[in-house]
C-alpha positions as a Python dict, from the first residue, in 0.01 Angstrom:
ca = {
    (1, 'X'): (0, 0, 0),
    (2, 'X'): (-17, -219, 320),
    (3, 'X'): (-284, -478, 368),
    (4, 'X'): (-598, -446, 172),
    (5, 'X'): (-952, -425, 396),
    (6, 'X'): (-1205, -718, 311),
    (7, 'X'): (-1415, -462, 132),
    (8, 'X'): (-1098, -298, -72),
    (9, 'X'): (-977, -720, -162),
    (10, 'X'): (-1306, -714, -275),
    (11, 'X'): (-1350, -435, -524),
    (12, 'X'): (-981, -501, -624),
    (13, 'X'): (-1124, -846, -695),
    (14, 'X'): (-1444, -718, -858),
    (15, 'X'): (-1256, -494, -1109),
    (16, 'X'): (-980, -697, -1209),
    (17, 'X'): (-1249, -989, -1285),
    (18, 'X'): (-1502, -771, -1475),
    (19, 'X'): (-1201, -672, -1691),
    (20, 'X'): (-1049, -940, -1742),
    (21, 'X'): (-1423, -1097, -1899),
    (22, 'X'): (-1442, -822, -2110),
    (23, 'X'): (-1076, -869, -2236),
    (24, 'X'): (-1144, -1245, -2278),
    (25, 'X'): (-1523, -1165, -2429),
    (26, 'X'): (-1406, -953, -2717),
    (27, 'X'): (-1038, -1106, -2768),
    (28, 'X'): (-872, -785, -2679),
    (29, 'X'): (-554, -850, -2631),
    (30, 'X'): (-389, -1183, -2784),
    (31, 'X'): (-34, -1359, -2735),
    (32, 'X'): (238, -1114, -2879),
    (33, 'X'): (53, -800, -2852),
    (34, 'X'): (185, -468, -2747),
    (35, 'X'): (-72, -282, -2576),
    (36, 'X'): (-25, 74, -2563),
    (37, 'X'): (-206, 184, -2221),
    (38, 'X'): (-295, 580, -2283),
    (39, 'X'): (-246, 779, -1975),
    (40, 'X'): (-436, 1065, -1891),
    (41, 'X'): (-385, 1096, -1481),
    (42, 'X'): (-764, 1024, -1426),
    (43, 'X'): (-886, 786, -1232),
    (44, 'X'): (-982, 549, -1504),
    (45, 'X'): (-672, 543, -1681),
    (46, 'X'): (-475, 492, -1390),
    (47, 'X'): (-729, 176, -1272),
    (48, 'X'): (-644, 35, -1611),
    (49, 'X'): (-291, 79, -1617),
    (50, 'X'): (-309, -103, -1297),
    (51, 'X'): (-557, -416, -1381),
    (52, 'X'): (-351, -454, -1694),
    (53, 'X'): (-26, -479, -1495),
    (54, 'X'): (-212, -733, -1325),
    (55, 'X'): (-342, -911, -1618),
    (56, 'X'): (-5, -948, -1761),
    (57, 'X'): (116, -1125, -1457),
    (58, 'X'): (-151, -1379, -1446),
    (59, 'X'): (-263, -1458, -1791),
    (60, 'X'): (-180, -1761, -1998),
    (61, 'X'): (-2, -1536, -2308),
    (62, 'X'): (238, -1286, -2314),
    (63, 'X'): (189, -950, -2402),
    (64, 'X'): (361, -608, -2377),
    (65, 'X'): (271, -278, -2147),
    (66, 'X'): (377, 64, -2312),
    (67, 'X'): (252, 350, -2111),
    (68, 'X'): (222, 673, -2305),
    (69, 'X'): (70, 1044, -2180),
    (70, 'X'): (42, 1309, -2421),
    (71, 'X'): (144, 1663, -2258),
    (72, 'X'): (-116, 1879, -2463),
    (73, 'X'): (56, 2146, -2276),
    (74, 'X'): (-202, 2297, -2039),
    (75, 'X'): (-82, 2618, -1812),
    (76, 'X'): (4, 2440, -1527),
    (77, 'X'): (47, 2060, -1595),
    (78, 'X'): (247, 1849, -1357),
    (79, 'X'): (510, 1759, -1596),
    (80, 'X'): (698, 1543, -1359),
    (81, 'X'): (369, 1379, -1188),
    (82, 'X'): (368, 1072, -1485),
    (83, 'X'): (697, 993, -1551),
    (84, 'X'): (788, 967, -1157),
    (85, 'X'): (490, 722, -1091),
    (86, 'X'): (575, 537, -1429),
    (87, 'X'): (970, 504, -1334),
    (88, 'X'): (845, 408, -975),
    (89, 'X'): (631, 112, -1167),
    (90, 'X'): (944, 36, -1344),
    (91, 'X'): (760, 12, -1686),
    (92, 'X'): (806, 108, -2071),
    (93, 'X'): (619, 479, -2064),
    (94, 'X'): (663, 801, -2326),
    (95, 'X'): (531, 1135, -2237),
    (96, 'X'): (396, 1262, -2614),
    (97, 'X'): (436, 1664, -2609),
    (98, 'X'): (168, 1796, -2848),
    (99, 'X'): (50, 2181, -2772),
    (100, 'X'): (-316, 2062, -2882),
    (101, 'X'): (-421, 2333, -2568),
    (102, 'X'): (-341, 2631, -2811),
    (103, 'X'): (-512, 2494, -3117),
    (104, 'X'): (-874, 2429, -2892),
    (105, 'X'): (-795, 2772, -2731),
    (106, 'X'): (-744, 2960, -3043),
    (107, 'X'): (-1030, 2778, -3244),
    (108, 'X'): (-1293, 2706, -2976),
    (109, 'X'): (-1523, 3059, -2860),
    (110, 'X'): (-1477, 3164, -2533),
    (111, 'X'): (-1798, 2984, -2306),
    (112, 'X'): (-1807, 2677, -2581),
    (113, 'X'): (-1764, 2312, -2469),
    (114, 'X'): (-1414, 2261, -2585),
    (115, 'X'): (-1420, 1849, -2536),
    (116, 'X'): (-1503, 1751, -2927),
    (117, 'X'): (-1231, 1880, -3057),
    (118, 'X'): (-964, 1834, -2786),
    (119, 'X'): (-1066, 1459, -2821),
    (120, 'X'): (-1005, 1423, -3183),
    (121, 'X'): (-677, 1630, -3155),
    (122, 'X'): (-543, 1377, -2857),
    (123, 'X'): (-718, 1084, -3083),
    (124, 'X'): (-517, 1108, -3393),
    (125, 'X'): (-176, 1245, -3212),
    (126, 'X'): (-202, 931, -2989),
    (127, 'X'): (-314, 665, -3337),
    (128, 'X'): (-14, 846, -3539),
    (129, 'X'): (276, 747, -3201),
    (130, 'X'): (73, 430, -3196),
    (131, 'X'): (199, 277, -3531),
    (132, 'X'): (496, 439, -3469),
    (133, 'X'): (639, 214, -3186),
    (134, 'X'): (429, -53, -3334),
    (135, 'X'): (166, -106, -3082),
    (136, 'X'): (-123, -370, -3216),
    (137, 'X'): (-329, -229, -2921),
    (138, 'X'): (-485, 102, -2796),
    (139, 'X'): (-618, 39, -2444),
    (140, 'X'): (-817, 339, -2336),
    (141, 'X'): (-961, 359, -1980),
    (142, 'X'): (-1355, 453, -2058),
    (143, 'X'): (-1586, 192, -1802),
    (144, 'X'): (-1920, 100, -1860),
    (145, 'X'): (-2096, 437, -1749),
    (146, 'X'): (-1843, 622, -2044),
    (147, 'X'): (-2055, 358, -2244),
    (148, 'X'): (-2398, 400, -2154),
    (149, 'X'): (-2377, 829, -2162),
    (150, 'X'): (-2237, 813, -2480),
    (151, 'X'): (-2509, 595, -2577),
    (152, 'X'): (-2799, 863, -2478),
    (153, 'X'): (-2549, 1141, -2648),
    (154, 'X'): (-2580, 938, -2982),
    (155, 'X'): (-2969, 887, -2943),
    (156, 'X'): (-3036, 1251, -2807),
    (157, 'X'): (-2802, 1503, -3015),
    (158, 'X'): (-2690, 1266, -3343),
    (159, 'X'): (-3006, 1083, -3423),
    (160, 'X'): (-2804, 740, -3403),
    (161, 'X'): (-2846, 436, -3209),
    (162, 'X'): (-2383, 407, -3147),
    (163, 'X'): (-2195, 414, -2825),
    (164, 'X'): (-1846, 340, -2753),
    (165, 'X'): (-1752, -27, -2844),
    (166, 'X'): (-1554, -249, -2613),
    (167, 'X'): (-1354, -284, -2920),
    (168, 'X'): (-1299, -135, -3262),
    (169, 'X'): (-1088, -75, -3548),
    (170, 'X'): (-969, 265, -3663),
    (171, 'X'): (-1151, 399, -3979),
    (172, 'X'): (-743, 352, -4117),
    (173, 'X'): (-737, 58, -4034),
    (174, 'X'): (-401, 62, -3899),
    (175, 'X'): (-526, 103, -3477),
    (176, 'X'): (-761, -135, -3277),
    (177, 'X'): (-854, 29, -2944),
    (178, 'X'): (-962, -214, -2648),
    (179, 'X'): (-1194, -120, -2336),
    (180, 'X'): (-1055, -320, -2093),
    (181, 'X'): (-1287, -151, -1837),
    (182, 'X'): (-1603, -187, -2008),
    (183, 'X'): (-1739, -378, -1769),
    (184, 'X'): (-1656, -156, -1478),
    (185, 'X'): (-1852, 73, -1340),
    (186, 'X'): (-1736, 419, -1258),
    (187, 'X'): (-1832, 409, -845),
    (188, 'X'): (-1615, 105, -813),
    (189, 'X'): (-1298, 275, -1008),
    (190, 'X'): (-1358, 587, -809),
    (191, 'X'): (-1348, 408, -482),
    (192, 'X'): (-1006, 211, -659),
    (193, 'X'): (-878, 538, -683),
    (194, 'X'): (-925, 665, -355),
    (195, 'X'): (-766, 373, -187),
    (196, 'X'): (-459, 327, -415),
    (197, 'X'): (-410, 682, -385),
    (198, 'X'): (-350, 674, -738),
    (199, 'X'): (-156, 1071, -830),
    (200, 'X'): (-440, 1269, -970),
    (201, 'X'): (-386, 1553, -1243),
    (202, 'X'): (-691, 1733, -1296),
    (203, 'X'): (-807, 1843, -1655),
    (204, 'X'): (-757, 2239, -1666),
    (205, 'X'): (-879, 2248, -2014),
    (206, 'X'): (-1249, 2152, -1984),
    (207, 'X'): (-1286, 1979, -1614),
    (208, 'X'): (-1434, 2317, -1489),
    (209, 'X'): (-1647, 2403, -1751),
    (210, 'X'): (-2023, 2395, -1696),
    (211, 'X'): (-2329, 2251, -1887),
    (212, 'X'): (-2193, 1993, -2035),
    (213, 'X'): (-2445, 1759, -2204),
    (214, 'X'): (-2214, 1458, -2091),
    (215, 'X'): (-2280, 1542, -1786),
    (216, 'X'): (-2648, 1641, -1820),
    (217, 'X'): (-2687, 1281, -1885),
    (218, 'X'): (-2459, 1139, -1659),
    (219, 'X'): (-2693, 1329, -1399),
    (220, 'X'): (-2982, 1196, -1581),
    (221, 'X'): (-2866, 853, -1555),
    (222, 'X'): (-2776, 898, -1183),
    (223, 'X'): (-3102, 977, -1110),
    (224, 'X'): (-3231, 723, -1274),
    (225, 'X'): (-3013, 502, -1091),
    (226, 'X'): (-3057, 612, -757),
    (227, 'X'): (-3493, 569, -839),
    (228, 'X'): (-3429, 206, -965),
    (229, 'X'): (-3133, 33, -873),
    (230, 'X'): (-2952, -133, -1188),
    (231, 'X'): (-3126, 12, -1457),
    (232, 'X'): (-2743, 128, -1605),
    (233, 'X'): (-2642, -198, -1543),
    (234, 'X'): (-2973, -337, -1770),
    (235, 'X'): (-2898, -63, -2061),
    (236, 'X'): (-2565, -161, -2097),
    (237, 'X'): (-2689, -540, -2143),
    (238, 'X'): (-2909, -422, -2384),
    (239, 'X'): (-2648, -296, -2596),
    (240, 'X'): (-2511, -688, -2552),
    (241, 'X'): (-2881, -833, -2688),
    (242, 'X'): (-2936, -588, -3041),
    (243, 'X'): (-3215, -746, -3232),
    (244, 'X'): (-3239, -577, -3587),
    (245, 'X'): (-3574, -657, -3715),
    (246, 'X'): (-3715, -471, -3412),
    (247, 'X'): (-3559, -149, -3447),
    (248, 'X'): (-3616, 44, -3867),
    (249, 'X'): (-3253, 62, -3958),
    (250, 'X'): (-3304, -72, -4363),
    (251, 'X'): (-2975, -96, -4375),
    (252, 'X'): (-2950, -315, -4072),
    (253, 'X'): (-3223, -549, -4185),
    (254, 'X'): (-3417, -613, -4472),
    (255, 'X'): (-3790, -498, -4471),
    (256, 'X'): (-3844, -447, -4792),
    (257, 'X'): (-3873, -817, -4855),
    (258, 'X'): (-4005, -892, -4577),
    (259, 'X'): (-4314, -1085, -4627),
    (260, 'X'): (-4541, -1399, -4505),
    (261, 'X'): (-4362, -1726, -4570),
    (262, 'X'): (-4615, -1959, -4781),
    (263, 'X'): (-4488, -2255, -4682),
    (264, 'X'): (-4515, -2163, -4286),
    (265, 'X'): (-4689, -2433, -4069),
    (266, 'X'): (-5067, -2245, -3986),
    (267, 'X'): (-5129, -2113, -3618),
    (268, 'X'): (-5492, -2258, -3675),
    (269, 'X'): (-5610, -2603, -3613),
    (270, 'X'): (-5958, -2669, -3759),
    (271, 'X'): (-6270, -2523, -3620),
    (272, 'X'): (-6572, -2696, -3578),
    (273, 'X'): (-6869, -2544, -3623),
    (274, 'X'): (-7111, -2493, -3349),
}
């Protein structure tokens, strides 16, 4: 890339200061680490592998970058796209072959949303070559939009108040996954994208299909958007600002001994008769 515009310095800027808050809000990534960086060929992945490349440059610690792609082995992939832009970076990268594509084909209905279960294929193939190179972190490339649709998806489908969290621990116990680009939003990595000319490779597998309630919502929350300027911005802070005793989880917070404190101060002063 030549010289950056004042507008692309700036989103560069923008992006590689919103994640590098969220990595220093949530202590993603600590001195030592080895951060596997999973790499889809999306937009957002790519953005991360780059602001992390960055990040590792500038940061006080030291930490290691491990790209990895898992070939699920769609008709049709770019085989070679990856591993020439990764040798071109000159960094650590492993291309994970895993025919997940078959499975989802074989055991998802023709006109069915295939997305669940190609997730939680991808999810435990990529955990599993996680511990085996003996990477302490998972970096996946969801922004702060990812966040806030999975948020409604929860509320509107599951009946639970959950979205994705900036950072979390695998129910084994043996993975933490970090967010790097929680903070992000998704306009600003798309226009990264464009500029950097990062090498796209679409998703054959579910990128055309139609309906999909993710993006009902996403649409929803465009709308929304484009009606009242930063209203995603304000739901994702609210996920930042939880307050228990106002919501009726009773295993969040304890109503059912919840009751007046005696020895509270009264709200009254004395009243004088008239």
């Amino acid at each position: 890339m030549g010289t950056l515009t004042v507008n692309q310095n700036k989103l560069q800027k923008r992006l590689r200061r919103q994640a590098g808050e969220a990595v220093a809000d949530f202590n993603m990534i600590e001195d030592g680490d080895k951060v596997m960086v999973c790499l889809s060929g999306g937009k957002d992945s790519y953005t991360l592998l780059d602001v992390l490349m960055h990040l590792q440059k500038v940061a006080p610690i030291k930490f290691e970058i491990v790209a990895v792609n898992m070939d699920q082995k769609q008709p049709g992939f770019p085989e070679h796209v990856l591993p020439a832009y990764l040798k071109e970076l000159g960094i650590e990268y492993h291309i994970v072959e895993k025919d997940t594509y078959s499975v989802v084909k074989e055991l998802i209905p023709e006109g069915k949303t295939t997305c669940s279960l190609c997730s939680r294929l991808r999810r435990g193939t990529l955990y599993t070559f996680a511990d085996e190179i003996g990477a302490t972190k998972m970096a996946l490339g969801h922004h702060r939009d990812d966040i806030v649709e999975t948020f409604f998806l929860n509320m509107f489908f599951n009946g639970s108040l959950k979205a994705m969290p900036p950072k979390l621990r695998a129910d084994d116990g043996r993975n933490v996954v970090i967010r790097p680009l929680a903070y992000c939003n998704e306009k600003d990595i798309q226009a990264y994208s464009d500029f950097k000319q990062f090498p796209i490779i679409p998703c054959n597998l579910c990128g055309s299909q139609e309906n999909l309630q993710r993006q009902v919502v996403k649409e929803m929350l465009q709308d929304w958007e484009r009606k009242t300027p930063g209203r995603t911005e304000s739901i994702f802070r609210s996920l930042q600002n939880v307050i228990p005793s106002q919501l009726a989880d009773r295993n969040l917070f304890d109503f059912t001994n919840l009751r007046i404190d005696e020895t509270a101060a009264s709200r009254f002063v004395n009243v004088v008769n008239l």
